Amino acid sequence: MATVTKRELVVKISNETGLTQQQVFDVIQKTLDSITDSLSNGDTVVMRNFGAFQVKETKAKIGRNPKDPGKDVPIPARAVVKFKPGKEMKEKVSTTLALIREREAK
């Protein structure tokens, strides 16, 4: 599977819009910073047709150390970011299963 970096997104959007790469980078960075700030305040961030980000709590639990299975390791509760894709994203991604299987077969 290919990985798309922020830099690649900046170049692509810059080429498509005619904006400078610095302008595109600033907008992308401000967007990501705003999402992060909102989530750190406990807010949910919803972008229609894309998806929703929200902070959820994972419960505290007891884990096991594989090197010393007899010893319990407490894992504290923590806040994690969950993403729920929107309808359009779900529809577009659902058609990529054949591509994923083809890439994994190579």
C-alpha positions as a printed NumPy array, in Angstrom:
array([[  0.   ,   0.   ,   0.   ],
       [  1.254,   3.462,  -0.847],
       [  1.581,   6.138,   1.804],
       [  0.573,   9.697,   0.963],
       [  2.477,  12.34 ,   2.907],
       [  1.439,  15.87 ,   3.797],
       [  4.074,  17.117,   1.359],
       [  2.543,  15.087,  -1.486],
       [ -0.895,  16.471,  -0.653],
       [  0.5  ,  20.013,  -0.71 ],
       [  2.087,  19.507,  -4.14 ],
       [ -1.058,  17.902,  -5.595],
       [ -3.41 ,  20.581,  -4.291],
       [ -1.008,  23.338,  -5.347],
       [ -0.903,  21.96 ,  -8.899],
       [ -4.702,  21.635,  -9.04 ],
       [ -5.531,  25.072,  -7.61 ],
       [ -2.704,  27.286,  -8.814],
       [ -1.956,  28.375,  -5.241],
       [  1.646,  28.36 ,  -4.086],
       [  2.834,  25.343,  -2.145],
       [  3.425,  27.568,   0.9  ],
       [ -0.17 ,  28.835,   0.809],
       [ -1.52 ,  25.284,   0.553],
       [  0.811,  24.082,   3.314],
       [ -0.358,  26.908,   5.611],
       [ -4.024,  26.042,   5.036],
       [ -3.479,  22.315,   5.597],
       [ -1.398,  22.943,   8.724],
       [ -3.96 ,  25.39 ,  10.16 ],
       [ -6.725,  22.858,   9.467],
       [ -4.849,  20.08 ,  11.252],
       [ -3.966,  22.39 ,  14.156],
       [ -7.621,  23.435,  14.515],
       [ -8.796,  19.818,  14.523],
       [ -6.167,  18.91 ,  17.13 ],
       [ -7.064,  21.906,  19.324],
       [-10.772,  21.09 ,  19.168],
       [-10.171,  17.447,  20.057],
       [ -7.868,  18.395,  22.932],
       [-10.757,  20.494,  24.309],
       [-13.006,  17.423,  24.191],
       [-15.005,  18.619,  21.178],
       [-16.136,  16.425,  18.286],
       [-15.039,  17.543,  14.82 ],
       [-17.504,  16.727,  12.033],
       [-16.763,  17.264,   8.349],
       [-19.801,  16.394,   6.267],
       [-19.248,  13.628,   3.71 ],
       [-15.74 ,  13.051,   5.093],
       [-16.199,  11.881,   8.66 ],
       [-16.132,  12.697,  12.351],
       [-13.301,  12.749,  14.865],
       [-14.07 ,  12.378,  18.552],
       [-12.218,  11.669,  21.768],
       [-13.159,   8.488,  23.621],
       [-11.856,   7.005,  26.843],
       [-10.29 ,   3.575,  26.908],
       [-10.848,   1.749,  30.18 ],
       [ -8.018,   0.779,  32.476],
       [ -7.055,  -2.867,  32.129],
       [ -4.506,  -5.439,  33.155],
       [ -2.014,  -6.538,  30.51 ],
       [  0.585,  -9.284,  30.355],
       [  4.282,  -8.97 ,  29.723],
       [  5.135, -11.61 ,  27.077],
       [  8.626, -12.034,  28.543],
       [  7.228, -12.569,  32.052],
       [  3.641, -13.911,  31.645],
       [  3.162, -14.389,  35.362],
       [  3.465, -10.676,  36.044],
       [  0.459,  -8.354,  35.638],
       [  1.057,  -4.971,  34.028],
       [ -1.545,  -2.285,  34.781],
       [ -2.563,  -0.233,  31.733],
       [ -4.198,   3.055,  32.778],
       [ -7.298,   4.579,  31.202],
       [ -6.521,   7.122,  28.52 ],
       [ -8.101,   9.353,  25.919],
       [ -7.847,   8.237,  22.276],
       [ -9.081,   9.757,  19.021],
       [-11.644,   7.746,  17.077],
       [-12.605,   8.417,  13.462],
       [-15.932,   7.493,  11.91 ],
       [-15.958,   7.864,   8.124],
       [-18.788,   9.736,   6.41 ],
       [-21.146,   8.27 ,   3.831],
       [-19.234,   9.406,   0.732],
       [-15.913,   8.151,   2.096],
       [-17.445,   4.778,   3.007],
       [-18.848,   4.408,  -0.501],
       [-15.565,   5.308,  -2.235],
       [-13.411,   3.147,   0.054],
       [-15.724,   0.143,  -0.195],
       [-14.814,  -0.231,  -3.877],
       [-11.077,  -0.59 ,  -3.169],
       [-11.101,  -4.107,  -1.717],
       [ -9.945,  -5.654,  -5.013],
       [ -7.012,  -3.201,  -5.189],
       [ -5.966,  -4.022,  -1.635],
       [ -6.035,  -7.757,  -2.291],
       [ -4.12 ,  -7.321,  -5.534],
       [ -1.359,  -5.296,  -3.821],
       [ -1.098,  -7.791,  -0.954],
       [ -0.784, -10.684,  -3.396],
       [  2.374,  -9.186,  -4.918]])
